[in-house]
Amino acid sequence: MHDAATRAVGREWTDVEREGAIATITLDRPPANAYTIACHAELVHAIDLLEADPRVRVVRLRSASPKFFSAGADLRDYAAGSVEARSALADAARRTCARIETSGLIFVAEIAGHALGGGLELALACDIRIASRAQYTLGLPEIALGLMPGNGGTQRLPRIVGRARAAELLLTGEPFTPEDALEWGLVTQLHDPIDFEERAALLARRISVAAPLALSATKRALQRGVDVDLERALEIEAGEGAHLVASADAAEGLAAFLEKRPPRFEGR
Ligand SMILES: CCCCCCCCCCCCC/C=C/C(=O)SCCNC(=O)CCNC(=O)[C@H](O)C(C)(C)COP(=O)(O)OP(=O)(O)OC[C@H]1O[C@@H](n2cnc3c(N)ncnc32)[C@H](O)[C@@H]1OP(=O)(O)O
């Protein structure tokens, strides 16, 4: 089902649908979901629209292509552009990732095709990554292009797979498999292609039934606490949780448990 309000978003590569509390952003820019500045502006606009919709809690980020999640920057466009345009593209891509990370919505990257360069970096900015077990690669090959990741890859990858593994992946630029991604914790689930859509939808549903305030507070605590010492991190957790305790949703959650019924969370 397309929301009329978001259909206009899909000029470059972004098709947005919403069903209940679950939105789906489908990247669709053949042949490789390679992105330009306009693509990122559109994606940020789509996220703005979804964040303004009080019904939305989870965003599934997927690809229309059976072969590519995203191949990263459009290298034809990049090669033809000025140094200023190339910097602007890196900045636009960084803004998209920041928008994902600072959003109160929960983003799940559903990788079922090549996720390379800025395409993988987009997935690294998401809260959860899952993958399909198929013949494609993931990686940050920028070093082979005389470049380096410019969209958070040198910072988010070590925080996910560890510094040593990230160093090898970044300094060789070598691609890796979905199985590697699961082993290294870059994705948390790996499913056969025939099961992937169903399992991805199940994960989104499992998250979508939670209280929106609790989801966003937990996301913030996870992000804010990861780079500080434990004592400060525990203070962050306490601070994020403090306002939840007084929320109507917390009262509803407890009442629903005691009354043995599903909770009806309203985000307040
Ligand atoms: C604020 C100021 C800031 C200043 C500082 C800024 C500095 C920042 C540092 C610099 C930032 C760098 C930013 C760059 C980020 C990137 O993402 S670089 C790109 C990384 N991606 C890749 O290298 C992947 C390239 N693709 C491939 O290697 C192959 O496609 C494949 C994945 C191995 C698959 O190969 P194969 O099966 O042979 O398919 P192909 O024929 O190669 O591809 C099919 C068609 O898709 C097109 N395509 C693929 N990738 C791209 C791409 N990235 N861009 C454009 N087009 C792509 C390919 O050309 C084919 O098209 P057709 O020939 O028309 O069919």
mmCIF file of C-alpha atoms and ligand atoms in Angstrom:
data_model
loop_
_atom_site.group_PDB
_atom_site.id
_atom_site.type_symbol
_atom_site.label_atom_id
_atom_site.label_comp_id
_atom_site.label_asym_id
_atom_site.label_seq_id
_atom_site.Cartn_x
_atom_site.Cartn_y
_atom_site.Cartn_z
ATOM 1 C CA MET A 1 0.000 0.000 0.000
ATOM 2 C CA HIS A 2 1.482 3.377 -0.976
ATOM 3 C CA ASP A 3 0.766 6.382 1.172
ATOM 4 C CA ALA A 4 -0.149 9.140 -1.245
ATOM 5 C CA ALA A 5 1.848 11.584 0.880
ATOM 6 C CA THR A 6 5.072 9.729 0.232
ATOM 7 C CA ARG A 7 4.601 8.575 -3.371
ATOM 8 C CA ALA A 8 6.114 11.838 -4.623
ATOM 9 C CA VAL A 9 9.303 11.000 -2.746
ATOM 10 C CA GLY A 10 10.146 8.248 -5.170
ATOM 11 C CA ARG A 11 11.727 10.194 -8.070
ATOM 12 C CA GLU A 12 15.359 9.169 -7.609
ATOM 13 C CA TRP A 13 15.444 5.860 -5.758
ATOM 14 C CA THR A 14 13.138 5.993 -2.757
ATOM 15 C CA ASP A 15 9.804 4.186 -2.689
ATOM 16 C CA VAL A 16 8.057 4.416 0.657
ATOM 17 C CA GLU A 17 5.186 2.348 1.966
ATOM 18 C CA ARG A 18 3.613 2.156 5.379
ATOM 19 C CA GLU A 19 1.516 -0.581 6.919
ATOM 20 C CA GLY A 20 0.559 0.098 10.509
ATOM 21 C CA ALA A 21 3.640 0.907 12.562
ATOM 22 C CA ILE A 22 6.004 -0.495 9.930
ATOM 23 C CA ALA A 23 7.318 1.600 7.050
ATOM 24 C CA THR A 24 9.314 0.165 4.186
ATOM 25 C CA ILE A 25 11.822 2.219 2.224
ATOM 26 C CA THR A 26 12.736 0.406 -0.977
ATOM 27 C CA LEU A 27 15.822 1.634 -2.826
ATOM 28 C CA ASP A 28 15.146 1.392 -6.550
ATOM 29 C CA ARG A 29 17.728 3.007 -8.855
ATOM 30 C CA PRO A 30 18.754 0.424 -11.451
ATOM 31 C CA PRO A 31 21.103 -1.156 -12.102
ATOM 32 C CA ALA A 32 23.022 -0.990 -8.797
ATOM 33 C CA ASN A 33 21.247 1.405 -6.419
ATOM 34 C CA ALA A 34 24.313 3.589 -6.803
ATOM 35 C CA TYR A 35 23.530 6.929 -5.249
ATOM 36 C CA THR A 36 23.898 10.607 -6.089
ATOM 37 C CA ILE A 37 23.371 13.724 -3.995
ATOM 38 C CA ALA A 38 19.742 13.855 -5.147
ATOM 39 C CA CYS A 39 19.236 10.281 -3.940
ATOM 40 C CA HIS A 40 20.379 11.203 -0.454
ATOM 41 C CA ALA A 41 18.267 14.348 -0.327
ATOM 42 C CA GLU A 42 15.247 12.238 -1.243
ATOM 43 C CA LEU A 43 16.064 9.587 1.342
ATOM 44 C CA VAL A 44 16.358 12.181 4.104
ATOM 45 C CA HIS A 45 13.023 13.647 2.967
ATOM 46 C CA ALA A 46 11.432 10.209 3.181
ATOM 47 C CA ILE A 47 12.791 9.751 6.703
ATOM 48 C CA ASP A 48 11.446 13.182 7.671
ATOM 49 C CA LEU A 49 7.996 12.184 6.386
ATOM 50 C CA LEU A 50 8.053 8.909 8.303
ATOM 51 C CA GLU A 51 9.280 10.535 11.499
ATOM 52 C CA ALA A 52 6.395 13.018 11.283
ATOM 53 C CA ASP A 53 3.927 10.117 11.150
ATOM 54 C CA PRO A 54 3.074 9.140 14.752
ATOM 55 C CA ARG A 55 1.986 5.682 13.601
ATOM 56 C CA VAL A 56 5.463 4.665 12.382
ATOM 57 C CA ARG A 57 7.924 2.921 14.747
ATOM 58 C CA VAL A 58 10.075 0.710 12.497
ATOM 59 C CA VAL A 59 11.603 1.353 9.079
ATOM 60 C CA ARG A 60 12.607 -1.563 6.861
ATOM 61 C CA LEU A 61 15.381 -0.460 4.467
ATOM 62 C CA ARG A 62 15.509 -2.837 1.506
ATOM 63 C CA SER A 63 16.288 -2.935 -2.205
ATOM 64 C CA ALA A 64 14.148 -3.588 -5.245
ATOM 65 C CA SER A 65 17.156 -5.162 -6.949
ATOM 66 C CA PRO A 66 17.758 -8.907 -6.626
ATOM 67 C CA LYS A 67 21.478 -8.247 -7.150
ATOM 68 C CA PHE A 68 22.313 -5.029 -5.284
ATOM 69 C CA PHE A 69 21.432 -3.612 -1.893
ATOM 70 C CA SER A 70 23.490 -0.604 -2.949
ATOM 71 C CA ALA A 71 26.819 -0.350 -4.776
ATOM 72 C CA GLY A 72 27.555 2.922 -3.048
ATOM 73 C CA ALA A 73 28.356 6.178 -4.770
ATOM 74 C CA ASP A 74 27.465 6.352 -8.457
ATOM 75 C CA LEU A 75 30.986 6.100 -9.829
ATOM 76 C CA ARG A 76 30.017 7.445 -13.222
ATOM 77 C CA ASP A 77 28.525 10.511 -11.585
ATOM 78 C CA TYR A 78 31.424 10.724 -9.132
ATOM 79 C CA ALA A 79 34.105 10.519 -11.836
ATOM 80 C CA ALA A 80 32.396 13.207 -13.893
ATOM 81 C CA GLY A 81 32.013 15.551 -10.943
ATOM 82 C CA SER A 82 34.281 18.256 -9.540
ATOM 83 C CA VAL A 83 36.181 17.820 -6.283
ATOM 84 C CA GLU A 84 33.567 20.081 -4.699
ATOM 85 C CA ALA A 85 30.763 17.843 -6.006
ATOM 86 C CA ARG A 86 32.538 14.769 -4.671
ATOM 87 C CA SER A 87 32.873 16.374 -1.257
ATOM 88 C CA ALA A 88 29.225 17.396 -1.383
ATOM 89 C CA LEU A 89 28.250 13.809 -2.111
ATOM 90 C CA ALA A 90 30.236 12.555 0.861
ATOM 91 C CA ASP A 91 28.593 15.202 3.009
ATOM 92 C CA ALA A 92 25.105 14.297 1.760
ATOM 93 C CA ALA A 93 25.726 10.621 2.487
ATOM 94 C CA ARG A 94 26.980 11.486 5.953
ATOM 95 C CA ARG A 95 23.838 13.520 6.588
ATOM 96 C CA THR A 96 21.647 10.568 5.680
ATOM 97 C CA CYS A 97 23.470 8.303 8.114
ATOM 98 C CA ALA A 98 23.258 10.907 10.838
ATOM 99 C CA ARG A 99 19.516 11.249 10.141
ATOM 100 C CA ILE A 100 19.068 7.496 10.560
ATOM 101 C CA GLU A 101 21.082 7.390 13.781
ATOM 102 C CA THR A 102 19.400 10.405 15.380
ATOM 103 C CA SER A 103 15.903 9.326 14.387
ATOM 104 C CA GLY A 104 13.634 7.938 17.092
ATOM 105 C CA LEU A 105 12.528 5.323 14.554
ATOM 106 C CA ILE A 106 14.213 1.912 14.458
ATOM 107 C CA PHE A 107 15.905 1.123 11.122
ATOM 108 C CA VAL A 108 16.507 -2.439 9.937
ATOM 109 C CA ALA A 109 18.747 -2.897 6.875
ATOM 110 C CA GLU A 110 17.621 -5.956 4.906
ATOM 111 C CA ILE A 111 20.636 -6.924 2.803
ATOM 112 C CA ALA A 112 20.033 -9.388 -0.019
ATOM 113 C CA GLY A 113 22.508 -8.106 -2.617
ATOM 114 C CA HIS A 114 25.849 -6.387 -3.005
ATOM 115 C CA ALA A 115 26.356 -3.829 -0.237
ATOM 116 C CA LEU A 116 29.530 -1.979 -1.081
ATOM 117 C CA GLY A 117 31.158 1.305 -0.169
ATOM 118 C CA GLY A 118 28.603 3.910 0.784
ATOM 119 C CA GLY A 119 25.917 1.258 0.303
ATOM 120 C CA LEU A 120 27.341 -0.774 3.167
ATOM 121 C CA GLU A 121 27.942 2.397 5.174
ATOM 122 C CA LEU A 122 24.235 3.184 4.857
ATOM 123 C CA ALA A 123 23.459 -0.226 6.365
ATOM 124 C CA LEU A 124 26.051 0.315 9.124
ATOM 125 C CA ALA A 125 24.133 3.404 10.243
ATOM 126 C CA CYS A 126 20.985 1.317 10.732
ATOM 127 C CA ASP A 127 20.120 -0.116 14.126
ATOM 128 C CA ILE A 128 19.943 -3.727 12.983
ATOM 129 C CA ARG A 129 21.231 -5.510 9.881
ATOM 130 C CA ILE A 130 19.990 -8.852 8.604
ATOM 131 C CA ALA A 131 20.972 -10.677 5.418
ATOM 132 C CA SER A 132 19.936 -13.222 2.899
ATOM 133 C CA ARG A 133 22.227 -16.194 2.231
ATOM 134 C CA ALA A 134 22.998 -15.617 -1.457
ATOM 135 C CA GLN A 135 25.856 -14.985 -3.884
ATOM 136 C CA TYR A 136 26.767 -11.341 -3.281
ATOM 137 C CA THR A 137 29.437 -9.386 -1.434
ATOM 138 C CA LEU A 138 29.707 -6.752 1.218
ATOM 139 C CA GLY A 139 32.695 -4.507 1.650
ATOM 140 C CA LEU A 140 34.363 -1.128 1.697
ATOM 141 C CA PRO A 141 36.465 -1.170 -1.508
ATOM 142 C CA GLU A 142 37.175 2.558 -1.565
ATOM 143 C CA ILE A 143 40.894 1.998 -0.947
ATOM 144 C CA ALA A 144 41.106 0.266 -4.332
ATOM 145 C CA LEU A 145 39.738 3.442 -5.922
ATOM 146 C CA GLY A 146 42.362 5.633 -4.286
ATOM 147 C CA LEU A 147 39.724 6.811 -1.854
ATOM 148 C CA MET A 148 38.678 5.917 1.657
ATOM 149 C CA PRO A 149 35.234 5.466 3.164
ATOM 150 C CA GLY A 150 33.740 8.892 3.672
ATOM 151 C CA ASN A 151 30.427 7.981 5.225
ATOM 152 C CA GLY A 152 31.351 6.627 8.607
ATOM 153 C CA GLY A 153 32.797 3.292 7.541
ATOM 154 C CA THR A 154 36.139 3.804 9.310
ATOM 155 C CA GLN A 155 34.239 4.562 12.539
ATOM 156 C CA ARG A 156 31.129 2.412 12.539
ATOM 157 C CA LEU A 157 32.731 -0.762 11.188
ATOM 158 C CA PRO A 158 35.286 -1.095 14.058
ATOM 159 C CA ARG A 159 32.485 -0.518 16.553
ATOM 160 C CA ILE A 160 30.567 -3.403 15.042
ATOM 161 C CA VAL A 161 33.171 -6.015 14.031
ATOM 162 C CA GLY A 162 36.114 -4.944 16.164
ATOM 163 C CA ARG A 163 39.135 -2.837 15.360
ATOM 164 C CA ALA A 164 41.399 -5.610 14.089
ATOM 165 C CA ARG A 165 38.844 -7.074 11.703
ATOM 166 C CA ALA A 166 37.831 -3.602 10.525
ATOM 167 C CA ALA A 167 41.466 -2.679 9.896
ATOM 168 C CA GLU A 168 41.931 -5.663 7.602
ATOM 169 C CA LEU A 169 38.687 -5.015 5.744
ATOM 170 C CA LEU A 170 39.376 -1.296 5.329
ATOM 171 C CA LEU A 171 43.051 -1.617 4.393
ATOM 172 C CA THR A 172 42.545 -4.414 1.894
ATOM 173 C CA GLY A 173 39.183 -3.235 0.600
ATOM 174 C CA GLU A 174 38.413 -6.883 0.056
ATOM 175 C CA PRO A 175 34.793 -7.989 -0.190
ATOM 176 C CA PHE A 176 33.338 -10.504 2.210
ATOM 177 C CA THR A 177 30.350 -12.798 2.248
ATOM 178 C CA PRO A 178 27.030 -12.710 4.101
ATOM 179 C CA GLU A 179 28.315 -15.695 6.109
ATOM 180 C CA ASP A 180 31.351 -13.651 7.154
ATOM 181 C CA ALA A 181 29.028 -10.786 8.094
ATOM 182 C CA LEU A 182 27.063 -13.097 10.379
ATOM 183 C CA GLU A 183 30.225 -14.546 11.928
ATOM 184 C CA TRP A 184 31.597 -11.064 12.615
ATOM 185 C CA GLY A 185 28.331 -9.697 14.004
ATOM 186 C CA LEU A 186 27.787 -7.223 11.181
ATOM 187 C CA VAL A 187 24.418 -8.885 10.578
ATOM 188 C CA THR A 188 22.447 -10.609 13.323
ATOM 189 C CA GLN A 189 20.404 -12.938 11.136
ATOM 190 C CA LEU A 190 21.188 -14.848 7.924
ATOM 191 C CA HIS A 191 18.342 -16.615 6.141
ATOM 192 C CA ASP A 192 17.896 -18.615 2.960
ATOM 193 C CA PRO A 193 16.456 -16.389 0.212
ATOM 194 C CA ILE A 194 13.149 -18.261 0.272
ATOM 195 C CA ASP A 195 12.675 -17.395 3.951
ATOM 196 C CA PHE A 196 14.236 -13.939 3.995
ATOM 197 C CA GLU A 197 11.208 -11.757 3.308
ATOM 198 C CA GLU A 198 9.099 -13.598 5.875
ATOM 199 C CA ARG A 199 11.796 -13.471 8.558
ATOM 200 C CA ALA A 200 12.502 -9.803 7.833
ATOM 201 C CA ALA A 201 8.805 -8.987 8.159
ATOM 202 C CA LEU A 202 8.659 -10.972 11.416
ATOM 203 C CA LEU A 203 11.560 -9.010 12.899
ATOM 204 C CA ALA A 204 9.912 -5.709 11.967
ATOM 205 C CA ARG A 205 6.627 -6.842 13.543
ATOM 206 C CA ARG A 206 8.382 -7.955 16.744
ATOM 207 C CA ILE A 207 9.905 -4.491 17.126
ATOM 208 C CA SER A 208 6.809 -2.577 15.990
ATOM 209 C CA VAL A 209 4.622 -3.752 18.884
ATOM 210 C CA ALA A 210 6.882 -2.083 21.453
ATOM 211 C CA ALA A 211 6.143 1.323 22.917
ATOM 212 C CA PRO A 212 7.626 4.046 20.681
ATOM 213 C CA LEU A 213 9.069 6.058 23.582
ATOM 214 C CA ALA A 214 10.773 2.931 24.936
ATOM 215 C CA LEU A 215 12.149 2.085 21.485
ATOM 216 C CA SER A 216 13.655 5.535 20.947
ATOM 217 C CA ALA A 217 15.015 5.782 24.517
ATOM 218 C CA THR A 218 16.669 2.372 24.195
ATOM 219 C CA LYS A 219 18.154 3.365 20.803
ATOM 220 C CA ARG A 220 19.586 6.563 22.287
ATOM 221 C CA ALA A 221 21.030 4.740 25.301
ATOM 222 C CA LEU A 222 22.664 2.178 23.021
ATOM 223 C CA GLN A 223 24.220 4.880 20.853
ATOM 224 C CA ARG A 224 25.213 7.367 23.546
ATOM 225 C CA GLY A 225 26.658 4.771 25.891
ATOM 226 C CA VAL A 226 28.857 2.824 23.508
ATOM 227 C CA ASP A 227 31.812 5.256 23.538
ATOM 228 C CA VAL A 228 31.994 6.312 27.151
ATOM 229 C CA ASP A 229 33.199 4.626 30.323
ATOM 230 C CA LEU A 230 30.779 2.297 32.079
ATOM 231 C CA GLU A 231 29.984 4.698 34.908
ATOM 232 C CA ARG A 232 28.944 7.455 32.499
ATOM 233 C CA ALA A 233 27.140 4.917 30.293
ATOM 234 C CA LEU A 234 25.054 3.735 33.225
ATOM 235 C CA GLU A 235 24.151 7.359 33.957
ATOM 236 C CA ILE A 236 23.001 7.710 30.342
ATOM 237 C CA GLU A 237 20.887 4.580 30.667
ATOM 238 C CA ALA A 238 19.339 5.883 33.872
ATOM 239 C CA GLY A 239 18.642 9.249 32.311
ATOM 240 C CA GLU A 240 17.011 7.785 29.230
ATOM 241 C CA GLY A 241 14.925 5.448 31.346
ATOM 242 C CA ALA A 242 13.852 8.028 33.890
ATOM 243 C CA HIS A 243 11.229 9.720 31.763
ATOM 244 C CA LEU A 244 9.840 6.370 30.600
ATOM 245 C CA VAL A 245 8.892 5.377 34.122
ATOM 246 C CA ALA A 246 6.375 8.221 34.295
ATOM 247 C CA SER A 247 5.014 7.661 30.785
ATOM 248 C CA ALA A 248 1.465 6.625 30.069
ATOM 249 C CA ASP A 249 2.871 3.793 27.959
ATOM 250 C CA ALA A 250 4.733 2.362 30.960
ATOM 251 C CA ALA A 251 1.489 2.395 32.937
ATOM 252 C CA GLU A 252 -0.289 0.770 29.994
ATOM 253 C CA GLY A 253 2.377 -1.904 29.665
ATOM 254 C CA LEU A 254 2.123 -2.854 33.330
ATOM 255 C CA ALA A 255 -1.687 -2.759 33.281
ATOM 256 C CA ALA A 256 -1.803 -4.949 30.194
ATOM 257 C CA PHE A 257 0.471 -7.500 31.876
ATOM 258 C CA LEU A 258 -1.624 -7.619 35.033
ATOM 259 C CA GLU A 259 -4.858 -7.788 33.036
ATOM 260 C CA LYS A 260 -3.390 -10.468 30.757
ATOM 261 C CA ARG A 261 -4.084 -8.550 27.528
ATOM 262 C CA PRO A 262 -1.957 -7.050 24.712
ATOM 263 C CA PRO A 263 -0.792 -3.496 25.481
ATOM 264 C CA ARG A 264 -2.059 -0.583 23.439
ATOM 265 C CA PHE A 265 0.894 1.840 23.338
ATOM 266 C CA GLU A 266 0.262 5.401 22.151
ATOM 267 C CA GLY A 267 3.682 6.969 22.302
ATOM 268 C CA ARG A 268 3.123 9.162 25.321
HETATM 269 C C1 LIG B 1 32.100 18.129 4.069
HETATM 270 C C2 LIG B 1 33.342 18.017 3.265
HETATM 271 C C3 LIG B 1 33.825 16.570 3.187
HETATM 272 C C4 LIG B 1 35.116 16.479 2.433
HETATM 273 C C5 LIG B 1 35.778 15.142 2.632
HETATM 274 C C6 LIG B 1 35.246 14.117 1.699
HETATM 275 C C7 LIG B 1 36.218 12.966 1.549
HETATM 276 C C8 LIG B 1 35.519 11.656 1.672
HETATM 277 C C9 LIG B 1 36.351 10.527 1.143
HETATM 278 C C10 LIG B 1 35.872 10.096 -0.222
HETATM 279 C C11 LIG B 1 34.484 9.518 -0.156
HETATM 280 C C12 LIG B 1 34.342 8.356 -1.103
HETATM 281 C C13 LIG B 1 32.884 8.182 -1.442
HETATM 282 C C14 LIG B 1 32.693 6.915 -2.256
HETATM 283 C C15 LIG B 1 31.892 5.955 -1.779
HETATM 284 C C16 LIG B 1 31.642 4.745 -2.558
HETATM 285 O O1 LIG B 1 30.655 4.084 -2.352
HETATM 286 S S1 LIG B 1 32.772 4.315 -3.785
HETATM 287 C C17 LIG B 1 31.926 3.003 -4.665
HETATM 288 C C18 LIG B 1 32.078 1.709 -3.947
HETATM 289 N N1 LIG B 1 31.413 0.658 -4.690
HETATM 290 C C19 LIG B 1 32.073 -0.150 -5.525
HETATM 291 O O2 LIG B 1 33.260 -0.037 -5.719
HETATM 292 C C20 LIG B 1 31.250 -1.225 -6.211
HETATM 293 C C21 LIG B 1 31.422 -1.126 -7.718
HETATM 294 N N2 LIG B 1 30.757 -2.236 -8.373
HETATM 295 C C22 LIG B 1 31.377 -3.448 -8.538
HETATM 296 O O3 LIG B 1 32.468 -3.675 -8.075
HETATM 297 C C23 LIG B 1 30.601 -4.473 -9.326
HETATM 298 O O4 LIG B 1 29.435 -3.874 -9.820
HETATM 299 C C24 LIG B 1 30.220 -5.720 -8.505
HETATM 300 C C25 LIG B 1 29.484 -5.321 -7.256
HETATM 301 C C26 LIG B 1 31.480 -6.517 -8.163
HETATM 302 C C27 LIG B 1 29.309 -6.587 -9.391
HETATM 303 O O5 LIG B 1 30.014 -6.856 -10.602
HETATM 304 P P1 LIG B 1 29.194 -7.461 -11.847
HETATM 305 O O6 LIG B 1 28.353 -8.599 -11.414
HETATM 306 O O7 LIG B 1 30.186 -7.655 -12.932
HETATM 307 O O8 LIG B 1 28.183 -6.308 -12.255
HETATM 308 P P2 LIG B 1 28.594 -4.941 -12.993
HETATM 309 O O9 LIG B 1 28.470 -5.146 -14.462
HETATM 310 O O10 LIG B 1 29.876 -4.419 -12.460
HETATM 311 O O11 LIG B 1 27.446 -3.981 -12.451
HETATM 312 C C28 LIG B 1 26.138 -4.031 -13.011
HETATM 313 C C29 LIG B 1 25.804 -2.623 -13.447
HETATM 314 O O12 LIG B 1 25.841 -1.770 -12.264
HETATM 315 C C30 LIG B 1 26.745 -0.725 -12.483
HETATM 316 N N3 LIG B 1 27.397 -0.339 -11.236
HETATM 317 C C31 LIG B 1 27.852 -1.174 -10.264
HETATM 318 N N4 LIG B 1 28.391 -0.463 -9.263
HETATM 319 C C32 LIG B 1 28.237 0.853 -9.581
HETATM 320 C C33 LIG B 1 28.606 2.099 -8.934
HETATM 321 N N5 LIG B 1 29.141 2.137 -7.718
HETATM 322 N N6 LIG B 1 28.335 3.254 -9.610
HETATM 323 C C34 LIG B 1 27.727 3.220 -10.811
HETATM 324 N N7 LIG B 1 27.339 2.080 -11.490
HETATM 325 C C35 LIG B 1 27.614 0.917 -10.843
HETATM 326 C C36 LIG B 1 27.730 -1.254 -13.499
HETATM 327 O O13 LIG B 1 28.388 -0.173 -14.129
HETATM 328 C C37 LIG B 1 26.820 -2.023 -14.403
HETATM 329 O O14 LIG B 1 26.123 -1.087 -15.209
HETATM 330 P P3 LIG B 1 25.871 -1.436 -16.769
HETATM 331 O O15 LIG B 1 27.248 -1.633 -17.354
HETATM 332 O O16 LIG B 1 25.163 -0.248 -17.302
HETATM 333 O O17 LIG B 1 25.055 -2.708 -16.756
#
